[in-house]
C-alpha cells in the first residue's frame, strides 16, 4: 500500500516539474537572437527568444519589439507541423511567451538553406536579380563560422573537415528538402511565397534532428501578388513596419488571419 502511494506521489511530483514552470538553470549559450539554458532534466534545454536583431554578421544591431514572442510561437507551430510530416525536431513544448522546451542536441556547424526564388546571398553571389522563380529548389550548406560570415561550402568540404558523416549529410539534405515541400505548400495557402530559409540540425544520440528556429528571422516571406516583404529583410534593409510584419506573419501562421 505504502509503496504504491509513495510511487504515485513521486509520479505526481515529476509531472508537476514538467508543467510550464520547468526550472531554468545555468545559461550555457547566448547567440544573437536566443539564449539556451540547462534544466534539471539532463536531456532537456530551455531556448529563450530575444527581441535583439542583428544583420550582416552583427555589423547592424537593433531591437524588434515583440520579436522573441512572435518567433517562439511561429517556430512552435511550424515545428509541430514538421514533426507530423515525419521530420524529428528538438521541439518539446512551448513553456511561455519567450521560452521553448527543447531536446538537448549537439549542433552540427552548418547553416542549411533552401531557396525557391532568387534573393539575398544567391543574387549577390551570382549577380542575378531577386525574384526569379527557380526551376527547382536550390539546396546549400554554409559553414557556421561568424569570422568568415558563414561561407558557402559543399558536402565534400563538410566531409573532409569532419563536420558530419556522409550518412548524416544525406539525412540533412532529405529533411531540408522535405521541410521545403511542406512549408512551401503551407505558406501557399496563406498567400505567401516562401522565398528561402535557413535550418540548423543537431545530433541527439544517433539521431539527426531539426533544431534552432523557423521564423521570420530565418525565412524570407513575400506576399503573393504584391511581393511585400514580411520577414527580417524589413530590418536588414531599413524598410520600416518591421514589428507589424512579424505580427502579421504570426496571425497568418496561427490561423488568425487569412
Ligand atoms: P541569404 O540569402 O542571406 O544567404 O539568406 C538565406 C536565408 O537564410 C534567408 O531566409 C535568411 C536566412 N538567414 C539566416 O537565418 N541567418 C543568417 O545569418 C543569414 C545570412 C540568413
PDB file of C-alpha atoms and ligand atoms in Angstrom:
ATOM      1  CA  UNK A   1       0.000   0.000   0.000  1.00  0.00           C
ATOM      2  CA  UNK A   2       2.636   2.445   1.130  1.00  0.00           C
ATOM      3  CA  UNK A   3       4.898   1.657  -1.827  1.00  0.00           C
ATOM      4  CA  UNK A   4       2.006   2.271  -4.154  1.00  0.00           C
ATOM      5  CA  UNK A   5       1.283   5.588  -2.505  1.00  0.00           C
ATOM      6  CA  UNK A   6       4.935   6.500  -2.493  1.00  0.00           C
ATOM      7  CA  UNK A   7       5.339   5.746  -6.208  1.00  0.00           C
ATOM      8  CA  UNK A   8       2.197   7.655  -7.036  1.00  0.00           C
ATOM      9  CA  UNK A   9       3.460  10.623  -5.087  1.00  0.00           C
ATOM     10  CA  UNK A  10       6.821  10.575  -6.873  1.00  0.00           C
ATOM     11  CA  UNK A  11       4.982  10.370 -10.188  1.00  0.00           C
ATOM     12  CA  UNK A  12       2.844  13.379  -9.281  1.00  0.00           C
ATOM     13  CA  UNK A  13       5.951  15.335  -8.347  1.00  0.00           C
ATOM     14  CA  UNK A  14       7.693  14.559 -11.615  1.00  0.00           C
ATOM     15  CA  UNK A  15       4.550  15.527 -13.523  1.00  0.00           C
ATOM     16  CA  UNK A  16       4.448  18.822 -11.645  1.00  0.00           C
ATOM     17  CA  UNK A  17       8.050  19.521 -12.671  1.00  0.00           C
ATOM     18  CA  UNK A  18       7.100  19.185 -16.314  1.00  0.00           C
ATOM     19  CA  UNK A  19       4.422  21.839 -16.286  1.00  0.00           C
ATOM     20  CA  UNK A  20       5.074  25.334 -17.576  1.00  0.00           C
ATOM     21  CA  UNK A  21       7.347  26.243 -14.672  1.00  0.00           C
ATOM     22  CA  UNK A  22      10.260  23.982 -15.653  1.00  0.00           C
ATOM     23  CA  UNK A  23      13.327  25.158 -13.762  1.00  0.00           C
ATOM     24  CA  UNK A  24      15.810  27.237 -15.730  1.00  0.00           C
ATOM     25  CA  UNK A  25      19.361  26.580 -14.575  1.00  0.00           C
ATOM     26  CA  UNK A  26      22.722  27.702 -15.975  1.00  0.00           C
ATOM     27  CA  UNK A  27      22.921  29.808 -19.157  1.00  0.00           C
ATOM     28  CA  UNK A  28      25.020  27.660 -21.456  1.00  0.00           C
ATOM     29  CA  UNK A  29      24.896  29.601 -24.715  1.00  0.00           C
ATOM     30  CA  UNK A  30      23.926  33.100 -25.796  1.00  0.00           C
ATOM     31  CA  UNK A  31      23.602  33.831 -29.506  1.00  0.00           C
ATOM     32  CA  UNK A  32      22.419  36.890 -31.374  1.00  0.00           C
ATOM     33  CA  UNK A  33      18.726  36.105 -31.037  1.00  0.00           C
ATOM     34  CA  UNK A  34      18.454  33.321 -28.460  1.00  0.00           C
ATOM     35  CA  UNK A  35      19.724  32.029 -25.136  1.00  0.00           C
ATOM     36  CA  UNK A  36      19.925  28.377 -24.154  1.00  0.00           C
ATOM     37  CA  UNK A  37      19.605  27.246 -20.527  1.00  0.00           C
ATOM     38  CA  UNK A  38      20.143  23.934 -18.829  1.00  0.00           C
ATOM     39  CA  UNK A  39      17.199  22.494 -16.918  1.00  0.00           C
ATOM     40  CA  UNK A  40      17.012  19.983 -14.086  1.00  0.00           C
ATOM     41  CA  UNK A  41      16.429  17.320 -16.746  1.00  0.00           C
ATOM     42  CA  UNK A  42      19.800  16.488 -18.413  1.00  0.00           C
ATOM     43  CA  UNK A  43      18.034  15.618 -21.681  1.00  0.00           C
ATOM     44  CA  UNK A  44      16.234  18.968 -21.988  1.00  0.00           C
ATOM     45  CA  UNK A  45      17.179  22.615 -22.507  1.00  0.00           C
ATOM     46  CA  UNK A  46      15.153  25.822 -22.485  1.00  0.00           C
ATOM     47  CA  UNK A  47      15.528  28.044 -25.553  1.00  0.00           C
ATOM     48  CA  UNK A  48      14.664  31.694 -24.861  1.00  0.00           C
ATOM     49  CA  UNK A  49      13.936  34.026 -27.770  1.00  0.00           C
ATOM     50  CA  UNK A  50      15.204  37.625 -27.559  1.00  0.00           C
ATOM     51  CA  UNK A  51      13.983  40.822 -29.236  1.00  0.00           C
ATOM     52  CA  UNK A  52      17.573  41.609 -30.297  1.00  0.00           C
ATOM     53  CA  UNK A  53      18.154  41.655 -34.030  1.00  0.00           C
ATOM     54  CA  UNK A  54      21.415  41.693 -35.934  1.00  0.00           C
ATOM     55  CA  UNK A  55      22.263  41.625 -39.617  1.00  0.00           C
ATOM     56  CA  UNK A  56      25.356  41.406 -41.798  1.00  0.00           C
ATOM     57  CA  UNK A  57      27.166  39.314 -39.221  1.00  0.00           C
ATOM     58  CA  UNK A  58      26.218  41.654 -36.378  1.00  0.00           C
ATOM     59  CA  UNK A  59      27.505  44.832 -38.075  1.00  0.00           C
ATOM     60  CA  UNK A  60      23.941  46.134 -37.790  1.00  0.00           C
ATOM     61  CA  UNK A  61      22.224  45.799 -34.416  1.00  0.00           C
ATOM     62  CA  UNK A  62      18.772  46.693 -33.178  1.00  0.00           C
ATOM     63  CA  UNK A  63      15.652  45.585 -31.393  1.00  0.00           C
ATOM     64  CA  UNK A  64      12.405  44.372 -32.883  1.00  0.00           C
ATOM     65  CA  UNK A  65       9.839  44.777 -30.110  1.00  0.00           C
ATOM     66  CA  UNK A  66       7.883  41.569 -29.545  1.00  0.00           C
ATOM     67  CA  UNK A  67      10.070  39.548 -31.935  1.00  0.00           C
ATOM     68  CA  UNK A  68      11.081  36.992 -29.292  1.00  0.00           C
ATOM     69  CA  UNK A  69       7.491  36.053 -28.522  1.00  0.00           C
ATOM     70  CA  UNK A  70       6.484  36.024 -32.203  1.00  0.00           C
ATOM     71  CA  UNK A  71       9.407  33.812 -33.250  1.00  0.00           C
ATOM     72  CA  UNK A  72       8.803  31.437 -30.349  1.00  0.00           C
ATOM     73  CA  UNK A  73       5.143  30.999 -31.274  1.00  0.00           C
ATOM     74  CA  UNK A  74       5.720  30.713 -35.031  1.00  0.00           C
ATOM     75  CA  UNK A  75       8.558  28.215 -34.505  1.00  0.00           C
ATOM     76  CA  UNK A  76       6.447  26.178 -32.074  1.00  0.00           C
ATOM     77  CA  UNK A  77       3.597  25.892 -34.580  1.00  0.00           C
ATOM     78  CA  UNK A  78       5.890  25.088 -37.518  1.00  0.00           C
ATOM     79  CA  UNK A  79       7.984  22.526 -35.611  1.00  0.00           C
ATOM     80  CA  UNK A  80       4.792  20.681 -34.692  1.00  0.00           C
ATOM     81  CA  UNK A  81       3.667  20.605 -38.331  1.00  0.00           C
ATOM     82  CA  UNK A  82       7.095  19.435 -39.468  1.00  0.00           C
ATOM     83  CA  UNK A  83       7.088  16.647 -36.837  1.00  0.00           C
ATOM     84  CA  UNK A  84       3.764  15.442 -38.251  1.00  0.00           C
ATOM     85  CA  UNK A  85       5.479  15.236 -41.638  1.00  0.00           C
ATOM     86  CA  UNK A  86       7.914  12.734 -40.079  1.00  0.00           C
ATOM     87  CA  UNK A  87      10.910  15.023 -39.545  1.00  0.00           C
ATOM     88  CA  UNK A  88      12.187  14.837 -35.955  1.00  0.00           C
ATOM     89  CA  UNK A  89      12.732  18.217 -34.277  1.00  0.00           C
ATOM     90  CA  UNK A  90      14.082  19.447 -30.953  1.00  0.00           C
ATOM     91  CA  UNK A  91      10.681  20.916 -30.026  1.00  0.00           C
ATOM     92  CA  UNK A  92       9.126  19.550 -26.836  1.00  0.00           C
ATOM     93  CA  UNK A  93       6.657  22.268 -25.916  1.00  0.00           C
ATOM     94  CA  UNK A  94       6.159  25.986 -25.613  1.00  0.00           C
ATOM     95  CA  UNK A  95       6.683  26.984 -21.979  1.00  0.00           C
ATOM     96  CA  UNK A  96       5.877  30.699 -22.051  1.00  0.00           C
ATOM     97  CA  UNK A  97       5.809  33.684 -24.414  1.00  0.00           C
ATOM     98  CA  UNK A  98       9.554  33.555 -24.981  1.00  0.00           C
ATOM     99  CA  UNK A  99      10.538  30.093 -23.786  1.00  0.00           C
ATOM    100  CA  UNK A 100      10.520  26.782 -25.609  1.00  0.00           C
ATOM    101  CA  UNK A 101      11.422  23.469 -24.017  1.00  0.00           C
ATOM    102  CA  UNK A 102      13.731  21.589 -26.387  1.00  0.00           C
ATOM    103  CA  UNK A 103      15.636  18.335 -26.597  1.00  0.00           C
ATOM    104  CA  UNK A 104      19.333  18.657 -25.905  1.00  0.00           C
ATOM    105  CA  UNK A 105      21.268  18.402 -29.154  1.00  0.00           C
ATOM    106  CA  UNK A 106      24.832  18.763 -30.323  1.00  0.00           C
ATOM    107  CA  UNK A 107      24.533  21.363 -33.106  1.00  0.00           C
ATOM    108  CA  UNK A 108      26.212  20.472 -36.405  1.00  0.00           C
ATOM    109  CA  UNK A 109      28.108  23.617 -37.515  1.00  0.00           C
ATOM    110  CA  UNK A 110      26.234  24.017 -40.795  1.00  0.00           C
ATOM    111  CA  UNK A 111      23.657  26.586 -41.890  1.00  0.00           C
ATOM    112  CA  UNK A 112      21.467  24.755 -44.363  1.00  0.00           C
ATOM    113  CA  UNK A 113      19.458  26.879 -46.779  1.00  0.00           C
ATOM    114  CA  UNK A 114      16.832  26.025 -49.353  1.00  0.00           C
ATOM    115  CA  UNK A 115      15.813  28.574 -51.984  1.00  0.00           C
ATOM    116  CA  UNK A 116      12.762  28.675 -54.242  1.00  0.00           C
ATOM    117  CA  UNK A 117      13.123  32.234 -55.565  1.00  0.00           C
ATOM    118  CA  UNK A 118      16.355  34.201 -56.008  1.00  0.00           C
ATOM    119  CA  UNK A 119      17.146  36.752 -53.280  1.00  0.00           C
ATOM    120  CA  UNK A 120      19.826  37.848 -50.841  1.00  0.00           C
ATOM    121  CA  UNK A 121      23.021  35.831 -50.822  1.00  0.00           C
ATOM    122  CA  UNK A 122      22.319  33.892 -54.017  1.00  0.00           C
ATOM    123  CA  UNK A 123      21.539  37.036 -56.031  1.00  0.00           C
ATOM    124  CA  UNK A 124      24.687  38.664 -54.726  1.00  0.00           C
ATOM    125  CA  UNK A 125      26.921  35.637 -55.282  1.00  0.00           C
ATOM    126  CA  UNK A 126      25.774  35.040 -58.853  1.00  0.00           C
ATOM    127  CA  UNK A 127      24.955  38.608 -59.887  1.00  0.00           C
ATOM    128  CA  UNK A 128      21.324  37.879 -60.677  1.00  0.00           C
ATOM    129  CA  UNK A 129      18.251  39.897 -59.845  1.00  0.00           C
ATOM    130  CA  UNK A 130      15.987  38.977 -56.958  1.00  0.00           C
ATOM    131  CA  UNK A 131      12.567  37.447 -57.578  1.00  0.00           C
ATOM    132  CA  UNK A 132      13.364  34.849 -60.239  1.00  0.00           C
ATOM    133  CA  UNK A 133      11.476  31.600 -59.611  1.00  0.00           C
ATOM    134  CA  UNK A 134      13.999  28.767 -59.649  1.00  0.00           C
ATOM    135  CA  UNK A 135      13.329  25.742 -61.868  1.00  0.00           C
ATOM    136  CA  UNK A 136      13.969  23.569 -58.832  1.00  0.00           C
ATOM    137  CA  UNK A 137      14.835  24.226 -55.173  1.00  0.00           C
ATOM    138  CA  UNK A 138      18.469  25.132 -54.544  1.00  0.00           C
ATOM    139  CA  UNK A 139      19.971  23.324 -51.561  1.00  0.00           C
ATOM    140  CA  UNK A 140      23.043  24.917 -49.966  1.00  0.00           C
ATOM    141  CA  UNK A 141      25.223  24.301 -46.945  1.00  0.00           C
ATOM    142  CA  UNK A 142      27.210  27.052 -45.256  1.00  0.00           C
ATOM    143  CA  UNK A 143      29.981  26.549 -42.719  1.00  0.00           C
ATOM    144  CA  UNK A 144      28.816  28.137 -39.446  1.00  0.00           C
ATOM    145  CA  UNK A 145      31.757  30.431 -38.846  1.00  0.00           C
ATOM    146  CA  UNK A 146      30.986  34.026 -37.810  1.00  0.00           C
ATOM    147  CA  UNK A 147      34.505  35.293 -38.520  1.00  0.00           C
ATOM    148  CA  UNK A 148      34.009  34.411 -42.199  1.00  0.00           C
ATOM    149  CA  UNK A 149      30.269  35.268 -42.328  1.00  0.00           C
ATOM    150  CA  UNK A 150      29.225  31.617 -42.797  1.00  0.00           C
ATOM    151  CA  UNK A 151      30.791  30.810 -46.189  1.00  0.00           C
ATOM    152  CA  UNK A 152      29.049  28.608 -48.744  1.00  0.00           C
ATOM    153  CA  UNK A 153      30.696  25.175 -48.857  1.00  0.00           C
ATOM    154  CA  UNK A 154      29.887  21.827 -50.467  1.00  0.00           C
ATOM    155  CA  UNK A 155      29.385  18.386 -48.962  1.00  0.00           C
ATOM    156  CA  UNK A 156      32.984  17.396 -49.753  1.00  0.00           C
ATOM    157  CA  UNK A 157      34.232  20.271 -47.581  1.00  0.00           C
ATOM    158  CA  UNK A 158      31.903  19.208 -44.765  1.00  0.00           C
ATOM    159  CA  UNK A 159      33.095  15.597 -45.018  1.00  0.00           C
ATOM    160  CA  UNK A 160      36.776  16.488 -45.274  1.00  0.00           C
ATOM    161  CA  UNK A 161      36.533  18.800 -42.268  1.00  0.00           C
ATOM    162  CA  UNK A 162      34.721  16.107 -40.293  1.00  0.00           C
ATOM    163  CA  UNK A 163      31.681  18.310 -39.707  1.00  0.00           C
ATOM    164  CA  UNK A 164      29.307  15.421 -40.422  1.00  0.00           C
ATOM    165  CA  UNK A 165      29.337  11.942 -41.918  1.00  0.00           C
ATOM    166  CA  UNK A 166      28.107  11.126 -45.420  1.00  0.00           C
ATOM    167  CA  UNK A 167      25.014   9.456 -43.962  1.00  0.00           C
ATOM    168  CA  UNK A 168      24.294  12.484 -41.762  1.00  0.00           C
ATOM    169  CA  UNK A 169      24.709  14.865 -44.712  1.00  0.00           C
ATOM    170  CA  UNK A 170      22.293  12.777 -46.761  1.00  0.00           C
ATOM    171  CA  UNK A 171      19.711  12.796 -43.948  1.00  0.00           C
ATOM    172  CA  UNK A 172      20.082  16.560 -43.514  1.00  0.00           C
ATOM    173  CA  UNK A 173      19.587  17.117 -47.238  1.00  0.00           C
ATOM    174  CA  UNK A 174      16.499  14.899 -47.376  1.00  0.00           C
ATOM    175  CA  UNK A 175      14.977  16.537 -44.290  1.00  0.00           C
ATOM    176  CA  UNK A 176      15.685  20.076 -45.565  1.00  0.00           C
ATOM    177  CA  UNK A 177      14.031  19.383 -48.921  1.00  0.00           C
ATOM    178  CA  UNK A 178      11.046  17.755 -47.222  1.00  0.00           C
ATOM    179  CA  UNK A 179      10.709  20.762 -44.901  1.00  0.00           C
ATOM    180  CA  UNK A 180      10.726  22.940 -48.023  1.00  0.00           C
ATOM    181  CA  UNK A 181       7.993  20.846 -49.694  1.00  0.00           C
ATOM    182  CA  UNK A 182       5.821  21.139 -46.628  1.00  0.00           C
ATOM    183  CA  UNK A 183       6.445  24.814 -45.834  1.00  0.00           C
ATOM    184  CA  UNK A 184       6.006  25.943 -49.429  1.00  0.00           C
ATOM    185  CA  UNK A 185       2.534  24.422 -49.567  1.00  0.00           C
ATOM    186  CA  UNK A 186       1.678  25.641 -46.060  1.00  0.00           C
ATOM    187  CA  UNK A 187       2.563  29.254 -46.923  1.00  0.00           C
ATOM    188  CA  UNK A 188       0.980  28.997 -50.375  1.00  0.00           C
ATOM    189  CA  UNK A 189      -2.380  28.599 -48.628  1.00  0.00           C
ATOM    190  CA  UNK A 190      -1.627  31.766 -46.635  1.00  0.00           C
ATOM    191  CA  UNK A 191      -0.952  33.716 -49.844  1.00  0.00           C
ATOM    192  CA  UNK A 192       2.770  33.853 -49.077  1.00  0.00           C
ATOM    193  CA  UNK A 193       5.699  32.849 -51.274  1.00  0.00           C
ATOM    194  CA  UNK A 194       8.368  31.025 -49.280  1.00  0.00           C
ATOM    195  CA  UNK A 195      11.423  32.551 -50.989  1.00  0.00           C
ATOM    196  CA  UNK A 196      14.142  30.825 -48.943  1.00  0.00           C
ATOM    197  CA  UNK A 197      15.012  29.775 -45.405  1.00  0.00           C
ATOM    198  CA  UNK A 198      17.818  28.541 -43.184  1.00  0.00           C
ATOM    199  CA  UNK A 199      17.786  25.464 -40.957  1.00  0.00           C
ATOM    200  CA  UNK A 200      20.177  24.039 -38.378  1.00  0.00           C
ATOM    201  CA  UNK A 201      20.402  20.407 -37.395  1.00  0.00           C
ATOM    202  CA  UNK A 202      21.831  18.611 -34.407  1.00  0.00           C
ATOM    203  CA  UNK A 203      22.604  15.162 -33.077  1.00  0.00           C
ATOM    204  CA  UNK A 204      20.537  13.671 -30.280  1.00  0.00           C
ATOM    205  CA  UNK A 205      22.272  10.364 -29.675  1.00  0.00           C
ATOM    206  CA  UNK A 206      22.500   8.719 -33.084  1.00  0.00           C
ATOM    207  CA  UNK A 207      19.545  10.666 -34.441  1.00  0.00           C
ATOM    208  CA  UNK A 208      19.690  13.789 -36.638  1.00  0.00           C
ATOM    209  CA  UNK A 209      17.025  16.268 -35.588  1.00  0.00           C
ATOM    210  CA  UNK A 210      15.960  19.705 -36.749  1.00  0.00           C
ATOM    211  CA  UNK A 211      16.941  22.375 -34.206  1.00  0.00           C
ATOM    212  CA  UNK A 212      17.145  26.183 -33.888  1.00  0.00           C
ATOM    213  CA  UNK A 213      14.011  28.011 -35.141  1.00  0.00           C
ATOM    214  CA  UNK A 214      11.801  28.551 -38.181  1.00  0.00           C
ATOM    215  CA  UNK A 215      10.671  32.165 -38.113  1.00  0.00           C
ATOM    216  CA  UNK A 216      10.676  35.495 -39.993  1.00  0.00           C
ATOM    217  CA  UNK A 217      14.310  35.832 -38.800  1.00  0.00           C
ATOM    218  CA  UNK A 218      15.312  32.703 -40.706  1.00  0.00           C
ATOM    219  CA  UNK A 219      12.945  32.697 -43.691  1.00  0.00           C
ATOM    220  CA  UNK A 220      12.034  35.126 -46.472  1.00  0.00           C
ATOM    221  CA  UNK A 221       8.288  35.560 -46.847  1.00  0.00           C
ATOM    222  CA  UNK A 222       6.852  37.587 -49.741  1.00  0.00           C
ATOM    223  CA  UNK A 223       3.151  38.354 -50.064  1.00  0.00           C
ATOM    224  CA  UNK A 224       1.910  36.845 -53.325  1.00  0.00           C
ATOM    225  CA  UNK A 225       0.999  39.352 -55.977  1.00  0.00           C
ATOM    226  CA  UNK A 226       2.496  42.404 -54.283  1.00  0.00           C
ATOM    227  CA  UNK A 227       5.897  40.951 -53.285  1.00  0.00           C
ATOM    228  CA  UNK A 228       5.572  42.792 -49.943  1.00  0.00           C
ATOM    229  CA  UNK A 229       8.303  41.519 -47.595  1.00  0.00           C
ATOM    230  CA  UNK A 230       7.104  40.049 -44.296  1.00  0.00           C
ATOM    231  CA  UNK A 231      10.403  38.984 -42.736  1.00  0.00           C
ATOM    232  CA  UNK A 232      13.723  40.189 -41.341  1.00  0.00           C
ATOM    233  CA  UNK A 233      14.659  41.878 -44.624  1.00  0.00           C
ATOM    234  CA  UNK A 234      12.457  44.765 -43.395  1.00  0.00           C
ATOM    235  CA  UNK A 235      15.054  45.237 -40.637  1.00  0.00           C
ATOM    236  CA  UNK A 236      18.127  44.369 -42.738  1.00  0.00           C
ATOM    237  CA  UNK A 237      17.138  46.844 -45.464  1.00  0.00           C
ATOM    238  CA  UNK A 238      15.507  49.555 -43.305  1.00  0.00           C
ATOM    239  CA  UNK A 239      12.100  49.123 -44.941  1.00  0.00           C
ATOM    240  CA  UNK A 240      10.080  50.157 -41.858  1.00  0.00           C
ATOM    241  CA  UNK A 241       6.969  48.424 -40.415  1.00  0.00           C
ATOM    242  CA  UNK A 242       9.197  45.666 -39.025  1.00  0.00           C
ATOM    243  CA  UNK A 243       7.137  44.817 -35.907  1.00  0.00           C
ATOM    244  CA  UNK A 244       3.844  44.816 -37.818  1.00  0.00           C
ATOM    245  CA  UNK A 245       5.276  42.440 -40.445  1.00  0.00           C
ATOM    246  CA  UNK A 246       6.269  39.959 -37.714  1.00  0.00           C
ATOM    247  CA  UNK A 247       2.811  40.292 -36.116  1.00  0.00           C
ATOM    248  CA  UNK A 248       1.145  39.729 -39.478  1.00  0.00           C
ATOM    249  CA  UNK A 249       3.114  36.513 -40.021  1.00  0.00           C
ATOM    250  CA  UNK A 250       2.195  35.361 -36.504  1.00  0.00           C
ATOM    251  CA  UNK A 251      -1.501  35.913 -37.211  1.00  0.00           C
ATOM    252  CA  UNK A 252      -1.267  34.066 -40.513  1.00  0.00           C
ATOM    253  CA  UNK A 253       0.656  31.072 -39.128  1.00  0.00           C
ATOM    254  CA  UNK A 254      -1.648  30.689 -36.133  1.00  0.00           C
ATOM    255  CA  UNK A 255      -4.690  30.924 -38.400  1.00  0.00           C
ATOM    256  CA  UNK A 256      -5.979  34.190 -37.011  1.00  0.00           C
ATOM    257  CA  UNK A 257      -5.785  35.931 -40.386  1.00  0.00           C
ATOM    258  CA  UNK A 258      -6.464  34.708 -43.917  1.00  0.00           C
TER     259      UNK A 258
HETATM  260  P1  LIG B   1      20.945  34.688 -47.585  1.00  0.00           P
HETATM  261  O1  LIG B   1      20.217  34.961 -48.874  1.00  0.00           O
HETATM  262  O2  LIG B   1      21.421  35.910 -46.911  1.00  0.00           O
HETATM  263  O3  LIG B   1      22.002  33.653 -47.757  1.00  0.00           O
HETATM  264  O4  LIG B   1      19.858  34.047 -46.607  1.00  0.00           O
HETATM  265  C1  LIG B   1      19.136  32.878 -46.943  1.00  0.00           C
HETATM  266  C2  LIG B   1      18.088  32.613 -45.879  1.00  0.00           C
HETATM  267  O5  LIG B   1      18.705  32.313 -44.643  1.00  0.00           O
HETATM  268  C3  LIG B   1      17.172  33.800 -45.606  1.00  0.00           C
HETATM  269  O6  LIG B   1      15.848  33.294 -45.492  1.00  0.00           O
HETATM  270  C4  LIG B   1      17.626  34.356 -44.305  1.00  0.00           C
HETATM  271  C5  LIG B   1      18.281  33.200 -43.609  1.00  0.00           C
HETATM  272  N1  LIG B   1      19.470  33.588 -42.859  1.00  0.00           N
HETATM  273  C6  LIG B   1      19.561  33.267 -41.521  1.00  0.00           C
HETATM  274  O7  LIG B   1      18.644  32.687 -40.941  1.00  0.00           O
HETATM  275  N2  LIG B   1      20.695  33.606 -40.831  1.00  0.00           N
HETATM  276  C7  LIG B   1      21.730  34.224 -41.428  1.00  0.00           C
HETATM  277  O8  LIG B   1      22.734  34.516 -40.765  1.00  0.00           O
HETATM  278  C8  LIG B   1      21.641  34.551 -42.833  1.00  0.00           C
HETATM  279  C9  LIG B   1      22.754  35.246 -43.529  1.00  0.00           C
HETATM  280  C10 LIG B   1      20.495  34.198 -43.484  1.00  0.00           C
END
